[in-house]
Coordinates of C-alpha atoms and ligand atoms in Angstrom, one line a residue:
M12 CA -11.5 8.5 20.0
T13 CA -13.7 7.8 17.0
V14 CA -13.8 9.1 13.5
D15 CA -16.2 12.0 13.1
V16 CA -17.9 10.6 9.9
A17 CA -20.0 13.7 9.2
A18 CA -16.9 15.9 9.3
A19 CA -15.0 13.5 7.2
R20 CA -17.7 13.5 4.6
K21 CA -18.0 17.2 4.6
D22 CA -14.3 17.3 3.7
T23 CA -14.8 14.8 0.9
V24 CA -16.6 16.4 -2.0
G25 CA -16.9 13.1 -3.8
T26 CA -19.3 11.6 -1.3
D27 CA -21.9 13.9 -2.8
H28 CA -21.5 12.3 -6.2
V29 CA -20.7 8.6 -5.8
V30 CA -20.7 5.7 -3.4
H31 CA -17.0 5.2 -3.4
L32 CA -16.1 1.7 -2.5
D33 CA -12.8 1.5 -4.3
N34 CA -10.4 2.8 -1.7
A35 CA -8.0 0.0 -2.4
G36 CA -7.8 1.3 -5.9
S37 CA -7.7 5.0 -5.4
A38 CA -9.6 6.7 -2.5
L39 CA -11.4 10.1 -2.7
V40 CA -9.0 12.8 -1.7
P41 CA -10.1 15.1 1.0
R42 CA -10.6 18.8 0.3
P43 CA -7.3 20.0 2.1
V44 CA -5.3 17.6 0.0
A45 CA -6.9 18.8 -3.3
D46 CA -6.4 22.4 -2.1
A47 CA -2.7 21.9 -1.4
V48 CA -2.2 20.5 -4.9
V49 CA -4.2 23.1 -6.7
A50 CA -2.7 26.0 -4.7
H51 CA 0.8 25.0 -5.7
L52 CA -0.1 24.6 -9.4
R53 CA -1.7 28.1 -9.3
R54 CA 1.6 29.4 -7.8
E55 CA 3.6 27.6 -10.6
E56 CA 1.3 29.3 -13.1
Q57 CA 2.1 32.7 -11.6
V58 CA 5.8 32.6 -10.8
G59 CA 7.2 29.5 -12.5
G60 CA 7.9 26.0 -11.1
Y61 CA 11.4 26.7 -9.7
R62 CA 10.3 29.8 -7.8
A63 CA 7.2 28.2 -6.6
A64 CA 9.2 25.2 -5.3
A65 CA 11.7 27.6 -3.5
E66 CA 8.8 29.3 -1.8
A67 CA 7.4 26.0 -0.7
A68 CA 10.8 24.7 0.6
A69 CA 9.8 24.5 4.3
R70 CA 6.5 22.7 3.5
L71 CA 8.3 20.3 1.2
A72 CA 10.8 19.4 3.9
D73 CA 7.8 18.8 6.2
V74 CA 6.5 16.1 3.8
H75 CA 9.2 13.7 4.8
S76 CA 8.6 14.5 8.5
S77 CA 4.9 13.9 8.2
L78 CA 5.4 10.6 6.4
A79 CA 8.0 9.5 9.0
R80 CA 5.6 10.3 11.8
L81 CA 2.9 8.2 10.1
I82 CA 5.1 5.1 10.2
G83 CA 7.4 5.6 13.2
S84 CA 10.4 6.4 11.0
S85 CA 12.6 9.4 10.8
P86 CA 12.7 12.1 8.1
G87 CA 16.2 11.0 6.9
E88 CA 15.0 7.5 6.3
V89 CA 12.1 8.4 4.0
A90 CA 12.2 9.0 0.2
V91 CA 9.3 10.2 -1.8
L92 CA 8.8 8.6 -5.3
E93 CA 6.2 8.5 -7.9
S94 CA 4.6 5.1 -7.4
G95 CA 4.7 2.2 -5.0
S96 CA 6.1 -0.1 -7.7
T97 CA 9.0 2.3 -8.5
A98 CA 9.7 2.8 -4.8
W99 CA 9.8 -0.9 -4.2
A100 CA 11.9 -1.7 -7.3
T101 CA 14.3 1.2 -6.5
A102 CA 14.9 0.2 -2.9
V103 CA 15.1 -3.6 -3.5
S104 CA 17.4 -3.4 -6.6
C105 CA 20.0 -1.6 -4.5
L106 CA 19.7 -3.6 -1.3
P107 CA 23.1 -5.3 -0.6
L108 CA 22.1 -9.0 -0.4
T109 CA 24.6 -11.0 1.4
A110 CA 23.0 -14.4 0.6
P111 CA 21.2 -15.6 -2.6
R112 CA 17.9 -17.0 -1.3
V113 CA 14.9 -14.6 -1.4
L114 CA 11.9 -15.7 0.6
L115 CA 8.5 -14.2 -0.5
G116 CA 4.9 -14.6 0.5
R117 CA 2.4 -16.1 -2.0
T118 CA 0.3 -12.8 -1.9
E119 CA 3.3 -10.7 -2.9
Y120 CA 2.3 -7.9 -5.3
W121 CA 2.8 -9.1 -8.9
H122 CA 5.1 -6.2 -9.9
N123 CA 7.4 -6.9 -7.0
V124 CA 7.6 -10.5 -8.1
L125 CA 8.5 -9.4 -11.7
V126 CA 11.3 -7.3 -10.3
L127 CA 12.6 -10.2 -8.2
R128 CA 12.5 -12.5 -11.2
Q129 CA 14.7 -10.0 -13.1
L130 CA 17.1 -9.7 -10.2
A131 CA 17.2 -13.5 -9.8
R132 CA 18.2 -13.9 -13.5
R133 CA 20.8 -11.2 -13.3
D134 CA 22.3 -12.0 -9.9
G135 CA 21.6 -15.7 -9.7
L136 CA 19.2 -15.4 -6.8
D137 CA 17.0 -18.3 -5.8
L138 CA 13.3 -17.3 -5.2
V139 CA 11.5 -19.4 -2.5
V140 CA 7.7 -18.9 -2.3
L141 CA 6.5 -19.5 1.3
D142 CA 3.5 -21.6 2.0
D143 CA 0.2 -20.1 3.2
D144 CA -1.5 -21.3 6.4
E145 CA -5.1 -22.4 6.6
H146 CA -6.2 -18.7 6.9
G147 CA -4.5 -17.7 3.6
Q148 CA -1.8 -15.9 5.6
V149 CA 2.0 -16.6 5.3
D150 CA 2.9 -19.7 7.2
V151 CA 5.4 -18.3 9.8
A152 CA 6.6 -21.8 10.8
H153 CA 7.6 -22.4 7.1
L154 CA 9.4 -19.0 7.1
Q155 CA 11.2 -20.0 10.3
R156 CA 12.3 -23.3 8.7
E157 CA 13.6 -21.5 5.6
L158 CA 15.5 -19.0 7.8
D159 CA 17.0 -21.8 9.8
R160 CA 18.3 -23.5 6.7
G161 CA 20.5 -20.4 6.2
G162 CA 21.4 -18.6 2.9
A163 CA 18.5 -16.2 3.0
G164 CA 19.4 -12.7 1.8
M165 CA 16.0 -11.1 2.0
V166 CA 12.3 -11.7 2.9
A167 CA 9.5 -9.9 1.0
L168 CA 6.0 -9.6 2.2
T169 CA 2.9 -7.7 1.0
H170 CA 1.1 -6.6 4.2
V171 CA -2.4 -6.6 2.6
P172 CA -2.8 -8.1 -0.9
M173 CA -4.2 -6.3 -3.8
G174 CA -7.2 -8.6 -4.1
G175 CA -7.7 -10.0 -0.6
A176 CA -8.8 -9.1 2.9
Q177 CA -6.0 -10.8 4.9
V178 CA -3.7 -8.7 6.9
Q179 CA -0.4 -10.6 7.0
P180 CA 1.2 -11.2 10.4
A181 CA 4.0 -8.7 9.5
A182 CA 5.3 -8.1 13.0
E183 CA 5.8 -11.9 13.5
V184 CA 7.6 -12.1 10.2
G185 CA 9.7 -9.0 11.2
R186 CA 10.7 -10.6 14.5
A187 CA 11.8 -13.8 12.8
C188 CA 13.8 -11.8 10.2
R189 CA 15.5 -9.6 12.9
A190 CA 16.5 -12.7 14.9
A191 CA 18.0 -14.3 11.8
G192 CA 19.6 -11.0 10.7
V193 CA 17.9 -11.0 7.3
P194 CA 16.5 -7.8 5.7
F195 CA 12.7 -7.6 5.7
V196 CA 10.9 -5.7 2.9
L197 CA 7.3 -4.9 3.6
D198 CA 4.9 -3.7 0.8
A199 CA 2.4 -1.6 2.8
C200 CA 0.8 0.0 -0.2
Q201 CA -2.6 -1.4 0.8
S202 CA -2.2 -1.0 4.5
V203 CA -0.9 2.6 4.9
G204 CA -3.9 4.9 5.7
Q205 CA -6.1 2.1 7.0
L206 CA -3.9 0.4 9.6
P207 CA -1.5 1.7 12.2
L208 CA 2.0 1.2 11.0
D209 CA 5.2 1.4 13.0
V210 CA 8.4 0.3 11.4
A211 CA 10.1 -0.7 14.7
A212 CA 7.1 -2.8 15.8
L213 CA 6.9 -4.4 12.3
G214 CA 10.6 -5.1 12.4
C215 CA 11.0 -4.1 8.7
D216 CA 14.1 -2.7 7.1
V217 CA 12.2 -1.3 4.0
L218 CA 8.6 -0.2 3.9
V219 CA 6.8 1.0 0.8
G220 CA 3.6 3.0 0.7
T221 CA 1.6 4.6 -2.1
G222 CA -0.3 7.8 -1.8
R223 CA -3.6 7.4 -3.7
K224 CA -5.1 4.4 -1.9
F225 CA -6.2 4.4 1.7
L226 CA -3.8 7.3 2.5
R227 CA -6.1 9.5 0.3
G228 CA -3.2 11.3 -1.4
P229 CA -2.9 12.5 -5.0
R230 CA -2.1 10.0 -7.8
G231 CA 1.5 9.7 -8.8
T232 CA 2.8 9.8 -5.2
A233 CA 4.5 7.2 -3.0
F234 CA 7.2 6.8 -0.4
V235 CA 9.8 4.3 0.9
H236 CA 11.4 4.0 4.3
V237 CA 14.9 2.5 4.5
R238 CA 16.3 1.7 7.9
R239 CA 19.3 4.0 8.7
E240 CA 21.8 1.1 9.1
L241 CA 21.1 0.0 5.5
L242 CA 21.2 3.4 3.9
D243 CA 25.0 3.6 3.8
R244 CA 25.2 0.2 2.2
L245 CA 22.6 0.7 -0.6
G246 CA 23.9 0.8 -4.1
P247 CA 24.6 1.2 -6.9
V248 CA 22.2 3.9 -7.8
L249 CA 22.9 6.3 -10.7
R250 CA 22.8 9.3 -8.4
D251 CA 25.0 11.1 -5.9
R252 CA 24.6 10.0 -2.4
R253 CA 22.8 12.8 -0.5
R254 CA 23.9 13.6 3.0
S255 CA 22.3 15.6 5.7
A256 CA 24.1 18.6 7.2
D257 CA 25.7 16.3 9.8
G258 CA 27.1 14.0 7.1
E259 CA 24.6 11.1 7.3
V260 CA 23.4 9.5 4.1
E261 CA 19.7 10.2 3.6
A262 CA 17.0 8.0 1.9
R263 CA 16.3 11.1 -0.3
W264 CA 19.1 10.1 -2.6
L265 CA 16.7 7.5 -4.0
E266 CA 14.6 10.3 -5.3
S267 CA 14.9 11.9 -8.7
W268 CA 15.6 15.6 -8.7
E269 CA 12.7 16.4 -11.0
T270 CA 9.3 15.6 -9.5
G271 CA 5.7 16.7 -9.2
V272 CA 6.0 19.3 -6.4
A273 CA 2.3 19.8 -6.2
G274 CA 1.7 16.1 -5.7
R275 CA 4.4 15.9 -3.0
L276 CA 2.7 18.7 -1.1
G277 CA -0.6 16.9 -1.5
L278 CA 1.0 13.7 -0.2
G279 CA 2.3 15.5 2.9
R280 CA -1.1 17.0 3.5
A281 CA -2.7 13.5 3.2
A282 CA -0.2 12.2 5.8
D283 CA -1.1 15.1 8.2
Y284 CA -4.8 14.4 7.6
A285 CA -4.3 10.8 8.5
L286 CA -2.3 11.7 11.6
D287 CA -5.0 14.1 12.8
L288 CA -7.6 11.4 12.6
G289 CA -5.4 8.8 14.3
A290 CA -4.6 5.4 12.9
D291 CA -6.5 3.4 15.6
P292 CA -9.9 5.1 15.1
V293 CA -9.5 4.7 11.3
R294 CA -8.6 1.0 11.6
D295 CA -11.6 0.4 14.0
R296 CA -14.1 2.1 11.7
V297 CA -12.8 0.4 8.6
T298 CA -12.9 -3.0 10.3
V299 CA -16.5 -2.5 11.4
L300 CA -17.7 -1.3 8.0
A301 CA -15.9 -4.2 6.2
E302 CA -17.4 -6.8 8.5
T303 CA -20.8 -5.1 8.1
L304 CA -20.4 -5.3 4.3
R305 CA -19.4 -9.0 4.5
D306 CA -22.6 -9.7 6.5
R307 CA -24.8 -7.7 4.1
L308 CA -23.3 -9.5 1.1
A309 CA -23.6 -12.9 2.7
A310 CA -27.3 -12.3 3.0
V311 CA -27.7 -12.0 -0.8
P312 CA -28.4 -15.5 -2.2
A313 CA -26.4 -15.2 -5.4
V314 CA -23.3 -13.7 -3.7
Q315 CA -20.3 -15.6 -2.5
V316 CA -17.8 -13.7 -0.3
H317 CA -14.2 -14.9 -0.6
D318 CA -12.4 -13.1 2.2
R319 CA -9.9 -15.0 4.3
G320 CA -7.5 -14.0 7.1
L321 CA -7.5 -14.1 10.9
V322 CA -7.2 -10.3 10.7
R323 CA -9.1 -8.7 7.8
S324 CA -8.7 -5.3 6.2
G325 CA -11.2 -3.0 4.5
T326 CA -11.1 -5.0 1.3
V327 CA -14.1 -7.2 0.6
T328 CA -14.0 -9.6 -2.3
F329 CA -17.0 -11.4 -3.7
S330 CA -18.6 -12.8 -6.8
V331 CA -22.2 -13.0 -8.1
R332 CA -23.4 -16.2 -9.5
G333 CA -23.7 -16.2 -13.3
R334 CA -22.0 -12.8 -13.7
A335 CA -18.4 -11.9 -14.6
A336 CA -16.7 -9.6 -12.1
E337 CA -16.4 -6.9 -14.8
Q338 CA -20.1 -7.1 -15.5
V339 CA -20.9 -6.5 -11.9
Q340 CA -18.5 -3.6 -11.7
A341 CA -20.1 -2.0 -14.8
H342 CA -23.6 -2.6 -13.5
L343 CA -22.8 -0.9 -10.2
A344 CA -21.0 2.0 -11.9
G345 CA -24.2 2.6 -13.8
Q346 CA -25.9 3.2 -10.4
G347 CA -23.2 5.5 -9.1
I348 CA -21.3 2.9 -7.1
N349 CA -17.6 2.5 -7.6
V350 CA -16.0 -0.9 -7.0
S351 CA -13.2 -2.6 -8.9
T352 CA -12.1 -6.1 -9.9
A353 CA -9.0 -8.0 -8.7
P354 CA -7.5 -11.4 -8.9
L355 CA -7.9 -13.5 -5.8
P356 CA -4.8 -14.4 -3.8
P357 CA -2.9 -16.6 -3.2
S358 CA -1.6 -17.2 -6.6
A359 CA -0.1 -13.8 -7.5
A360 CA 3.4 -14.8 -6.8
A361 CA 2.9 -18.4 -8.1
H362 CA 1.4 -17.1 -11.3
V363 CA 4.3 -14.8 -12.2
L364 CA 6.8 -17.5 -11.3
D365 CA 5.0 -20.2 -13.2
P366 CA 3.2 -18.8 -16.3
A367 CA 1.5 -22.2 -16.8
A368 CA -0.3 -21.8 -13.5
R369 CA -4.0 -21.8 -13.6
E370 CA -5.5 -18.4 -14.6
R371 CA -6.5 -16.6 -11.4
D372 CA -10.1 -16.0 -10.5
V373 CA -11.1 -12.4 -10.9
V374 CA -13.6 -11.2 -8.3
V375 CA -15.3 -8.0 -7.4
R376 CA -13.4 -5.9 -4.9
A377 CA -15.3 -3.4 -2.7
S378 CA -13.0 -1.6 -0.3
V379 CA -14.4 0.6 2.4
H380 CA -12.9 3.7 4.1
Y381 CA -13.9 5.5 7.3
Y382 CA -16.0 8.1 5.3
N383 CA -18.3 5.4 3.9
T384 CA -21.6 4.9 5.7
E385 CA -23.7 1.8 6.5
E386 CA -26.4 3.3 4.2
E387 CA -23.9 3.1 1.3
L388 CA -23.2 -0.5 2.1
D389 CA -27.0 -1.2 2.0
R390 CA -27.1 0.5 -1.4
L391 CA -24.4 -1.7 -2.7
A392 CA -26.1 -4.9 -1.5
A393 CA -29.5 -3.7 -2.9
A394 CA -28.0 -2.8 -6.3
L395 CA -26.4 -6.1 -7.1
P396 CA -27.6 -7.7 -10.4
Ligands
LIG415 C1 -0.2 -4.5 -2.6 C2 0.3 -3.4 -3.6 N1 1.6 -3.1 -3.8 C3 2.0 -2.2 -4.6 C4 1.1 -1.6 -5.5 C5 1.7 -0.6 -6.5 O1 1.5 0.7 -6.2 P1 1.6 1.7 -7.4 O2 0.4 1.5 -8.2 O3 1.6 3.1 -6.7 O4 2.8 1.4 -8.1 C6 -0.2 -1.9 -5.4 C7 -1.2 -1.2 -6.3 O5 -2.3 -1.7 -6.6 C8 -0.7 -2.8 -4.5 O6 -2.0 -3.2 -4.4

């Protein structure tokens, strides 16, 4: 099966207006997602928010099922929250750590590192930043040595970094964590919607995803999976534990009661949309487009491509000689091409832990999705200053 690009573009109004190569920032939502959000807001306008939510109860329950199917989880293990950062902080701050050492990758998302630093100060945790290997991926042998030393209470990894191409070997990390009996927290905010994800194959206990990036959901939506065995032991959270009809604790008790219902419905629709396309065809098309873009950029004399990783995602990072990344971004925006800027890995974690660390290099980030075309990639290469 392959992605029907013409159909995907027909569903994506924004492709008529911009060359959108900022899917790692916030992708273009497809029409069915926008429709789900707008229709609910219209109903709120007519009958009020509470009644509109009551009418949508069945569809709201389906949101958890759709997200669960997307990542091989179950509806009771999924909570919907308002941002990936909040979801990660909420789950991790109530994980019951049985040992004080927290191991984290060097490409860990900066906000996660800030949360860990606060927890380390409060609870006396010891943060250990794992080495990278020669490909800019987490060194699994180093992870194994640290696990063998004992005293590890948790491992945190960001699957695809904010400003880099590398896809971390999450399943290998998951296997090592399972064997050592150490909880594994995977930040999949940049991978959900562009890569196939399965929590069992990844061996993760917690997985966090955000709605607006490659999943193509509305802004202000995110979700977290927490493995059933951990759910009963999470705490403390300033809320009542929520149980299903058969008495099991559900991840939903991490959610706040008040929420953007329209956004939730849009997130569920985005998950269904991704499920309909299939994760493998999406990954295959994103991979081809990203490699094509790397080739196109490498052919431009003033351009340096920075991507690393044995397996690479849809994020392409580059710089243009003599131009700041922000200048390149503004120049391209003037020609109807959306890209963004991002700090290069690996130093995100190191920088937060050591403020004296060298300022990180900021580069241009062009991130492709399946609805982009080769012609759009040519336009980007031709438009560079
Ligand atoms: C790797 C990664 N994790 C987490 C987040 C945070 O997600 P949110 O912006 O929904 O809080 C981002 C956002 O850029 C990210 O790139």
